XYZ file of C-alpha atoms in Angstrom:
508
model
C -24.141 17.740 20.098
C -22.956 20.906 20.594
C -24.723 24.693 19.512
C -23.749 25.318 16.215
C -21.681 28.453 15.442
C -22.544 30.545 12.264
C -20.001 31.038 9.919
C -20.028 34.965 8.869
C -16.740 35.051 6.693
C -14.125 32.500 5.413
C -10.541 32.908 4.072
C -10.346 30.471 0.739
C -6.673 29.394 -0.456
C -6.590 26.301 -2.593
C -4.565 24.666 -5.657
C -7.225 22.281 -6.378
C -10.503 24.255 -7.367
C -12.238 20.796 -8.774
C -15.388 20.803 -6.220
C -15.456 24.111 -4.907
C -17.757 25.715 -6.880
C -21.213 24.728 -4.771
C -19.312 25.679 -1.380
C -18.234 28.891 -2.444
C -21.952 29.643 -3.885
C -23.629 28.194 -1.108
C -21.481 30.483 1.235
C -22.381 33.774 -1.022
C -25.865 32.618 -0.874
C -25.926 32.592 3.201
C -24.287 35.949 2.935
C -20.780 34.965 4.152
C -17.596 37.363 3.522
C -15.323 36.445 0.976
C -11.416 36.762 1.041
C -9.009 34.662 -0.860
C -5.538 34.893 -2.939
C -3.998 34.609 -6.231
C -5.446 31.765 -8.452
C -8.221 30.621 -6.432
C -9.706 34.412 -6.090
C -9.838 34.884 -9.779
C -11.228 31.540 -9.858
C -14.020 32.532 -7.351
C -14.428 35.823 -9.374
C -14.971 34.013 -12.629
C -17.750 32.372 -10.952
C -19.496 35.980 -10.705
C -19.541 35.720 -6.314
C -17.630 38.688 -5.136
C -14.551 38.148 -3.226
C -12.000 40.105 -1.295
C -8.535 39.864 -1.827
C -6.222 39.331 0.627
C -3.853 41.854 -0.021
C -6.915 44.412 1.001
C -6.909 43.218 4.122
C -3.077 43.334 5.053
C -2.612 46.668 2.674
C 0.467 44.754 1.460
C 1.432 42.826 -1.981
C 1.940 38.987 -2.541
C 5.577 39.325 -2.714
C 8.750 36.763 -3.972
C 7.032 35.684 -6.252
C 4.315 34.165 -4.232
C 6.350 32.656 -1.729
C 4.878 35.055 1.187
C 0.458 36.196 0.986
C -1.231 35.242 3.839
C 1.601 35.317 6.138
C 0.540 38.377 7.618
C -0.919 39.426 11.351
C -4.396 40.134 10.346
C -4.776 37.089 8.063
C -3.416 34.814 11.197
C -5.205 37.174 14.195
C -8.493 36.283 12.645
C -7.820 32.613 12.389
C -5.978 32.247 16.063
C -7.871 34.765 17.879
C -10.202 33.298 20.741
C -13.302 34.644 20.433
C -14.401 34.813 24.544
C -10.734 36.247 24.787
C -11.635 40.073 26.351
C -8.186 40.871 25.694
C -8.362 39.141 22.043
C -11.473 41.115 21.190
C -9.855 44.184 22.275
C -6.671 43.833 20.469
C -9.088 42.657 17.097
C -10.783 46.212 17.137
C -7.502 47.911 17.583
C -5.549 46.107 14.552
C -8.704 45.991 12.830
C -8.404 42.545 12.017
C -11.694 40.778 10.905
C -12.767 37.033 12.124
C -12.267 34.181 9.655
C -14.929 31.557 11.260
C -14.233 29.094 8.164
C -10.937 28.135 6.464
C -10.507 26.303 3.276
C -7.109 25.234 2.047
C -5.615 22.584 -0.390
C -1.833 22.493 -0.606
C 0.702 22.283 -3.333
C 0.932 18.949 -4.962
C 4.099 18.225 -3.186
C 4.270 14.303 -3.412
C 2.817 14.410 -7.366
C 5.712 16.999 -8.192
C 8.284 14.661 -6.601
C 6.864 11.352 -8.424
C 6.898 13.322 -11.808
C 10.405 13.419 -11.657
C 10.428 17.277 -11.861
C 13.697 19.173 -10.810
C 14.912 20.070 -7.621
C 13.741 23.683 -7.830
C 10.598 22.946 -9.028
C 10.446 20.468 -6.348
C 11.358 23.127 -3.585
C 8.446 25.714 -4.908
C 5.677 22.910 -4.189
C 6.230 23.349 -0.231
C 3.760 24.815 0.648
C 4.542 27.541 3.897
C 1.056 29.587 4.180
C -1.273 27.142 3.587
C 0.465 25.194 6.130
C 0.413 27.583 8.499
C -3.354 28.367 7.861
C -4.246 24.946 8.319
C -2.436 24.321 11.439
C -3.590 27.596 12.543
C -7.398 27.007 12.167
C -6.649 23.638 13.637
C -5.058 25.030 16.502
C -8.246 27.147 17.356
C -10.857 24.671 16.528
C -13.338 25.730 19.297
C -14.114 28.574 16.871
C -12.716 28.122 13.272
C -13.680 25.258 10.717
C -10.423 24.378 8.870
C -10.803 22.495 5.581
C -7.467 21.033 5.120
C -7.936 19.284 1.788
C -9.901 19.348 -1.473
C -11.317 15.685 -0.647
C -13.358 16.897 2.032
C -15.258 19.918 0.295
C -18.469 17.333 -0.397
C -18.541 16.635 3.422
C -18.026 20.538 4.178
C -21.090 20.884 1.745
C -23.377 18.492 3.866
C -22.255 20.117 6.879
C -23.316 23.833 5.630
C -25.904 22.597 3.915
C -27.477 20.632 6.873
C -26.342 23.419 9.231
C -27.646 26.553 7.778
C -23.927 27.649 7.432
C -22.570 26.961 10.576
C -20.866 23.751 12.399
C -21.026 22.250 16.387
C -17.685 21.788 17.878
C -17.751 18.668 17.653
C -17.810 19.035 14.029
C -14.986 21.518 13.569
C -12.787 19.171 16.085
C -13.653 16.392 13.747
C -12.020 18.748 10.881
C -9.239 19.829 13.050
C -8.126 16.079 13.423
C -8.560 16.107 9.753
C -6.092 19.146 9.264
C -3.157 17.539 11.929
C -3.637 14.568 10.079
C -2.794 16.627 6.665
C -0.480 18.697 8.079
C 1.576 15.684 9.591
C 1.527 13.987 6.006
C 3.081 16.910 4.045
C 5.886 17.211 6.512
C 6.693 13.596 6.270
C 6.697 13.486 2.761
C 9.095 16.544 2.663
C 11.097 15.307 5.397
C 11.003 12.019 3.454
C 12.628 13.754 0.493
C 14.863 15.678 2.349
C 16.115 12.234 4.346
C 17.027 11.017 1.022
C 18.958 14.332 -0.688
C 20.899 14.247 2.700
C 21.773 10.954 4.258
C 20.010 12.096 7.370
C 18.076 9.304 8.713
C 15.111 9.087 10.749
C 12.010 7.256 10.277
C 9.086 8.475 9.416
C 6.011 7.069 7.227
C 2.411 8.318 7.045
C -0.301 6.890 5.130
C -4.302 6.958 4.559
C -7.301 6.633 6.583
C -8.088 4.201 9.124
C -10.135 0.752 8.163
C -11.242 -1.214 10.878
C -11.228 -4.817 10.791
C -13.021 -7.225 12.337
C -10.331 -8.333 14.754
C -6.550 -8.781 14.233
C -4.641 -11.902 13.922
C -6.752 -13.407 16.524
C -10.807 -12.925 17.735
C -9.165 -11.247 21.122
C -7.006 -8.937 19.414
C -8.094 -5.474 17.902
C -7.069 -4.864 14.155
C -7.033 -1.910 11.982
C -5.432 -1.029 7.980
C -4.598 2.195 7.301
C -4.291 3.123 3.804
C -6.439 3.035 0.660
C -7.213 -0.492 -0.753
C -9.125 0.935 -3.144
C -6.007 1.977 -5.201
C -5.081 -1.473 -5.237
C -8.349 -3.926 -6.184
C -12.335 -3.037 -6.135
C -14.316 -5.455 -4.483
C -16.785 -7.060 -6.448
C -18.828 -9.370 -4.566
C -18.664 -10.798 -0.591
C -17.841 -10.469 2.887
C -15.571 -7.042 4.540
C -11.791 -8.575 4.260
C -10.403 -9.960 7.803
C -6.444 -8.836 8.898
C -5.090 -12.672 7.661
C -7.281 -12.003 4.506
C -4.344 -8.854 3.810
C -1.649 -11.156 5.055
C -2.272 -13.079 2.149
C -2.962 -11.017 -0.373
C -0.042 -9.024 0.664
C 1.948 -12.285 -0.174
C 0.140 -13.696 -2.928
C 1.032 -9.701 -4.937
C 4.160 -10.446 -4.338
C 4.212 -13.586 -5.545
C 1.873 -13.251 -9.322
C 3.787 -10.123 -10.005
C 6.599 -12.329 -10.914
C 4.795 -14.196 -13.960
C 3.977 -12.988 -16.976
C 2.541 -16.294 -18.334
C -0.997 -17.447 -17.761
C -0.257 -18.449 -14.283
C -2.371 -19.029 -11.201
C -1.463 -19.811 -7.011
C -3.068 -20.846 -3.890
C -1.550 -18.830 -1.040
C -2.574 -19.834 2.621
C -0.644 -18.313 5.377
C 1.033 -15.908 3.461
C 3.147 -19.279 1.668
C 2.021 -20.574 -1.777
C 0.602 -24.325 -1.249
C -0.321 -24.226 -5.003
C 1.477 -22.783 -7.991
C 1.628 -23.225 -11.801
C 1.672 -21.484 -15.145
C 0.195 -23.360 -18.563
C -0.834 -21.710 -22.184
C -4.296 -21.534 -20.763
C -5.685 -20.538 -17.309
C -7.762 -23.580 -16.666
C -4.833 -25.764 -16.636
C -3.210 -23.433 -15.069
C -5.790 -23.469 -12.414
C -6.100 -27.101 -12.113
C -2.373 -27.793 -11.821
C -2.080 -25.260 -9.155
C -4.737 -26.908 -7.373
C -2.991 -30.359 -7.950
C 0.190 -28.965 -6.212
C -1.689 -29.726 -2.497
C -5.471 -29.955 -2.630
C -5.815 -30.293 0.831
C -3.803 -26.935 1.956
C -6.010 -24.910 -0.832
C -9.381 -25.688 1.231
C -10.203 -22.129 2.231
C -7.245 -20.697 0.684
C -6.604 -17.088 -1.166
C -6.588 -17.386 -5.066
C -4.673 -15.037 -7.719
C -3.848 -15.327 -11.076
C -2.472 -12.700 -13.821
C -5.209 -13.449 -16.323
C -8.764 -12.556 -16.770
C -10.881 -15.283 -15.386
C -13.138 -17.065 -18.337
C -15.769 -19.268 -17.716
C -13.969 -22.249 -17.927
C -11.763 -21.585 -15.488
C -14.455 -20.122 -13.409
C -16.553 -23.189 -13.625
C -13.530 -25.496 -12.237
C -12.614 -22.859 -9.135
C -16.378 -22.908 -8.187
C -15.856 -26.802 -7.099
C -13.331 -25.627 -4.323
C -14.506 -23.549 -1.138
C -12.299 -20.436 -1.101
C -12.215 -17.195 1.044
C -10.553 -14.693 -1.496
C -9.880 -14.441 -5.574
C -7.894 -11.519 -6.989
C -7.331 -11.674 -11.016
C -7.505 -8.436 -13.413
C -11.101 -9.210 -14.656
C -13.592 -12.051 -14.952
C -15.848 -12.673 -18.063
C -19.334 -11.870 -17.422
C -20.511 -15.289 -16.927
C -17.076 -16.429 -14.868
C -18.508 -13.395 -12.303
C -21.481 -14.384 -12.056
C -21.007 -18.043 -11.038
C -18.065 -17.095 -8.694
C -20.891 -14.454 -7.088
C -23.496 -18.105 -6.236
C -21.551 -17.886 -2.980
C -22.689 -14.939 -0.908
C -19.719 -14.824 1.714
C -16.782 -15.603 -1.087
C -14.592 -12.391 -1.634
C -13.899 -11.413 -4.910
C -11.650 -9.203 -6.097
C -10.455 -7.264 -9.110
C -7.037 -5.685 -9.133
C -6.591 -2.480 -10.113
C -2.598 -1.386 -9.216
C 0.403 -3.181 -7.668
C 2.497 0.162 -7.939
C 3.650 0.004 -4.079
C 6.791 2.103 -2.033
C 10.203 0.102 -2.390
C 10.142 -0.200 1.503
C 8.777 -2.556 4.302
C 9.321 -1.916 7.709
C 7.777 -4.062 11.187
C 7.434 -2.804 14.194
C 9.767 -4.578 16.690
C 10.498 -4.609 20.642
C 11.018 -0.688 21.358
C 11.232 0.405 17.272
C 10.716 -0.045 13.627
C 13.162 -2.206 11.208
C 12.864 -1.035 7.993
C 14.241 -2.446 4.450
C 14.391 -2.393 0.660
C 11.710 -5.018 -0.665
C 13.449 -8.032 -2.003
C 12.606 -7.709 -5.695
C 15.889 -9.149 -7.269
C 14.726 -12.099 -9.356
C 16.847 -14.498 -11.107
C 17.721 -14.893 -14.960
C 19.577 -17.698 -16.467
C 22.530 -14.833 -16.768
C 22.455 -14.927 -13.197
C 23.343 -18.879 -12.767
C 26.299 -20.155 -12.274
C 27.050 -24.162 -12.769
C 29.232 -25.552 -10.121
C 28.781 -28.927 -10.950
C 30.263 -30.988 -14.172
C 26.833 -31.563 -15.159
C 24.601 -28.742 -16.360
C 21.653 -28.462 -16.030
C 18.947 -28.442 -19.295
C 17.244 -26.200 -20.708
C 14.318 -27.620 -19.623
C 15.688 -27.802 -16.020
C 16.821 -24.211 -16.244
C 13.439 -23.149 -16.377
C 11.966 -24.852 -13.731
C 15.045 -23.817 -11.747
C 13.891 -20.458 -12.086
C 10.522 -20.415 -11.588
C 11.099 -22.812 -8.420
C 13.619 -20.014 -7.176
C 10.658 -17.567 -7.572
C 8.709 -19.450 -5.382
C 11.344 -20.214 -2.535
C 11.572 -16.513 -3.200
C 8.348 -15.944 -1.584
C 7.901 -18.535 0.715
C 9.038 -18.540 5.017
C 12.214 -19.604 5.166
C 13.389 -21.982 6.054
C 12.026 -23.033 2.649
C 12.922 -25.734 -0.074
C 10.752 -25.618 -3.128
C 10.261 -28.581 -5.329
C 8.975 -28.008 -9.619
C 8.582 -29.907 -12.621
C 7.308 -28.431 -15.846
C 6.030 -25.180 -14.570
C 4.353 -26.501 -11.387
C 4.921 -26.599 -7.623
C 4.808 -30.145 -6.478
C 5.868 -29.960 -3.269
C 6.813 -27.417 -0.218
C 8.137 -27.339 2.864
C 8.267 -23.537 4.633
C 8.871 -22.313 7.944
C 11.116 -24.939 8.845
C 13.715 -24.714 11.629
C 15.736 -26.696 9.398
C 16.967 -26.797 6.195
C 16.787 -30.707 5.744
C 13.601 -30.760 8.080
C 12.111 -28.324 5.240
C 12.989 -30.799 2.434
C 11.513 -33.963 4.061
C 8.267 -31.939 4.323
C 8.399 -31.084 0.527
C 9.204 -34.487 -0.601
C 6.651 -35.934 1.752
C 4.038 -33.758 0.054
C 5.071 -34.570 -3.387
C 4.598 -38.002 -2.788
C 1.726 -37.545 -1.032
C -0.670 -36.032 -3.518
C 1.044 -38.679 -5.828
C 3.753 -36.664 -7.812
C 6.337 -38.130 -9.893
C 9.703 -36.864 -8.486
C 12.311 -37.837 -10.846
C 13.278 -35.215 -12.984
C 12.031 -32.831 -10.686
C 14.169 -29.725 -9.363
C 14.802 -27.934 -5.909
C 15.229 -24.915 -4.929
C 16.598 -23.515 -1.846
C 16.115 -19.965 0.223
C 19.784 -20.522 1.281
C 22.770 -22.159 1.407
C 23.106 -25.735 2.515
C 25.247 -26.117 5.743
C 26.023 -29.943 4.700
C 25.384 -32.043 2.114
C 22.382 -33.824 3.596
C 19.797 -31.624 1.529
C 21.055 -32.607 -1.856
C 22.030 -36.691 -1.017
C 17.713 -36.494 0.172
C 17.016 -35.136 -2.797
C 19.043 -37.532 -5.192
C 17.294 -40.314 -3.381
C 14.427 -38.694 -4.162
C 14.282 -38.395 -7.899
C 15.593 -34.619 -7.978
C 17.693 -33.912 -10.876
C 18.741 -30.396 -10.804
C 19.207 -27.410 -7.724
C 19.388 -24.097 -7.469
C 20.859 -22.252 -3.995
C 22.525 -19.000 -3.468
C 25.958 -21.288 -2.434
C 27.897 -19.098 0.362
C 28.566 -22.022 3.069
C 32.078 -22.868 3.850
C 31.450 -26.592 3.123
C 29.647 -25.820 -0.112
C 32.244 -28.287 -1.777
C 30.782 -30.796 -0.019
C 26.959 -30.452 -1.807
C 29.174 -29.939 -5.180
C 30.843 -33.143 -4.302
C 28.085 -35.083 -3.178
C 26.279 -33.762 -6.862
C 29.022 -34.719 -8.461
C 29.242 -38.176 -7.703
C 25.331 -38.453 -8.085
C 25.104 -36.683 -11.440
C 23.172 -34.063 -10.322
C 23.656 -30.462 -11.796
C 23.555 -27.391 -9.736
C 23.475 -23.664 -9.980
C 24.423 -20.968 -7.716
C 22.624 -17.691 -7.652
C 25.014 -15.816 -4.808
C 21.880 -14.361 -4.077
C 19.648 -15.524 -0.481
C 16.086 -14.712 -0.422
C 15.483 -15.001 3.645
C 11.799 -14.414 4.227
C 10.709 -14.296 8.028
């Protein structure tokens, strides 16, 4: 650890004031120098600490309205000047320009302004220029200026100061400086962001929160990290830290529950929903999820929509499970699903996400629009002489929701609000049917009157003769294939019905 370098004055610019009030006293206390602008120097001066503007320093007004106040040689000389510099020092005394050993700034609220849906000019004012170019500036000379980049670190600036007699090691103010890039790279890509999207001018560019380490990635030999805040999206109530496959899966099984409104609960393993079904009340919701494929929810990743009761809690307990993620548990429900001290639960908090998804792939990133069309019975068109029930529409629909979500090549089979049989990840369309049908019967489901759904069109009509031998009733595909007359045919003759969407839901 470095020597620690006392901090004799500090330059204070900030639009959120909300935990600066012990900093700025605990600076006047240790006899630090004062100088900040507009709002946050009355704010200071309210608090009875005296404070130095900066306009007394440059001997010129904030002008434009406030577009231009710390732009200004002896504002940015103090922050950028190296103090071992002979030649610095000596230009210093001859400008008279004072050393600023600490710098605090918090930005305009770009990204809030933007989400509030406020106009274009008011949109423009919230980019920030000085505080900006203080940050980067303080950043820039590290080795002898603490930058504070953001209102969410003032507490750790407080420890720091308070642990330090007011002053910081350089290893403390690079530690800050990393901070400020990190800021500083975030605002641009936001504005850029907006920008890219007033203009048609495309390049990518994403930034997001703070690094989480995890305890490996995919695999034991391969490193793994999540970067962004997970606490905006559940609290974790109870059990062990959450592995990379364990956000795979949740990832997938958001996706999925976000689609039901009904009491409804899944089993998601591998990012693919093994279990699936929606009743008046959660337990049998529960239980005829779990009936879907018992065997493929050992060790699986539970969500429902609902809060968990106790009766629904007591029937989960009887299954070993790594994750559950439901909008609150009854007191006693939490407390029985907490008699396991590794299980992870979960309580969700917001599933308000961006509209994009990109991968990184071979020298790049692909990026897209999520898929979040989802069918409604005005969506459906009958292309056979039969049509399908009422009954059958709705499973045709919730079916498609699951297909929806699951790796194609996917067929999804449903009867009365349950999945009772998958097949995903297939390198076939037919060899994905055989798998669902084989599972169905399997864990002893009844498939006549059943209905399938399909990720995509059928090349021939092999899919839909299987499924008639099968017991299936009813299907629902996007259609698209040049020998789609051949499925209607086949349906036809069979007395199946069955819809197209003109809608494919590829998921690799």
């Amino acid at each position: 650890m470095s020597e620690r370098k006392p901090i004799r004055s500090a330059l204070i610019s900030v639009f959120h004031k909300e935990g600066l009030e012990p900093v700025v006293k605990l600076l006047h206390q240790s006899g630090v120098a004062l100088f900040s602008t507009g709002g946050t120097h009355q704010y200071i001066e309210s608090l009875g600490i005296p404070v130095k503007t900066v306009e007394s320093l440059t001997e010129y007004p904030s002008i434009l309205g406030g577009r231009v106040k710390t732009l200004h040689p002896k504002v940015f000389g103090g922050i950028l000047a190296r103090r071992e510099s002979p030649s610095d020092r000596e230009e210093m005394q001859q400008y008279g320009i004072p050393d600023f050993d600490l710098v605090i700034v918090d930005l305009y609220p770009f990204e809030k302004t933007v989400a509030s849906g406020a106009e274009h000019q008011d949109i423009i004012e919230k980019i920030d220029i000085g505080g900006i170019s203080l940050i980067r500036a303080g950043a820039k000379n590290y080795r002898d200026v603490l930058i504070v980049p953001d209102s969410r670190h003032y507490s750790e600036l407080l420890e720091i100061l308070t642990a330090g007699g007011c002053a910081a090691t350089e290893e403390e103010r690079l530690r800050f400086a990393a901070y400020a890039f990190a800021m500083s790279s975030h605002y641009d890509t936001a504005i850029f962001n907006h920008f890219s999207a007033l203009s048609g001018y495309r390049e990518f560019r994403f930034s997001t929160g703070d690094a989480h380490s995890l305890r490996y990635g995919e695999n034991p030999h391969q490193k793994g990290e999540f970067f962004g805040n997970l606490e905006d999206v559940f609290v974790q109530l109870h059990g062990k830290e959450l592995s990379y496959n364990n956000l795979l899966d949740l990832e997938a099984a958001i996706a999925l529950i976000r689609e039901f409104s009904e009491p409804t609960f899944a089993i998601i393993k591998h990012n693919n929903a093994c279990g699936l079904a929606s009743r008046e009340r959660l337990v049998d919701a529960w239980n005829a999820a779990l009936e879907g494929d018992p065997v493929s929810a050992f060790g699986g990743v539970l969500i429902t929509n609902k809060v968990v009761d106790e009766a629904t809690a007591t029937e989960i307990n009887k299954l070993f499970f790594e994750i559950i993620l439901a909008p609150g548990y009854e007191k006693n429900a939490l407390e029985l699903l907490q008699t396991k001290k590794n299980r992870v639960i979960l309580q969700a908090k917001s599933f308000d996400f961006q509209d994009k998804q990109f991968r990184s792939l071979l020298n790049g990133v692909l990026q897209q629009e999520k898929d979040i069309r989802t069918e409604t019975p005005d969506n459906l068109r009958v292309v056979t002489e039969k049509a399908p029930s009422e009954a059958e529409v709705d499973d045709l629909l919730f079916a498609n929701i699951i297909v929806k979500h699951s790796k194609s090549n996917a067929i999804v089979l449903a009867k009365n609000r349950q999945l009772i049989g998958s097949g995903a990840g297939q390198t076939s369309r037919v060899d994905a049917l055989k798998q669902a049908i084989d599972k169905a019967i399997t864990f002893g489901f009844d498939l006549k009157g059943s209905v399938m759904a399909s990720d995509a069109f059928f090349p021939f009509a092999d899919s839909v003769e299987l499924a008639h031998k099968a017991g299936i009733t009813s299907v629902i595909q996007p259609g698209g294939s040049v020998r789609d007359e051949e499925s209607i045919n086949y349906c036809n003759t069979g007395g199946l019905s069955m819809v197209f969407t003109g809608v494919r839901h590829f998921k690799h």
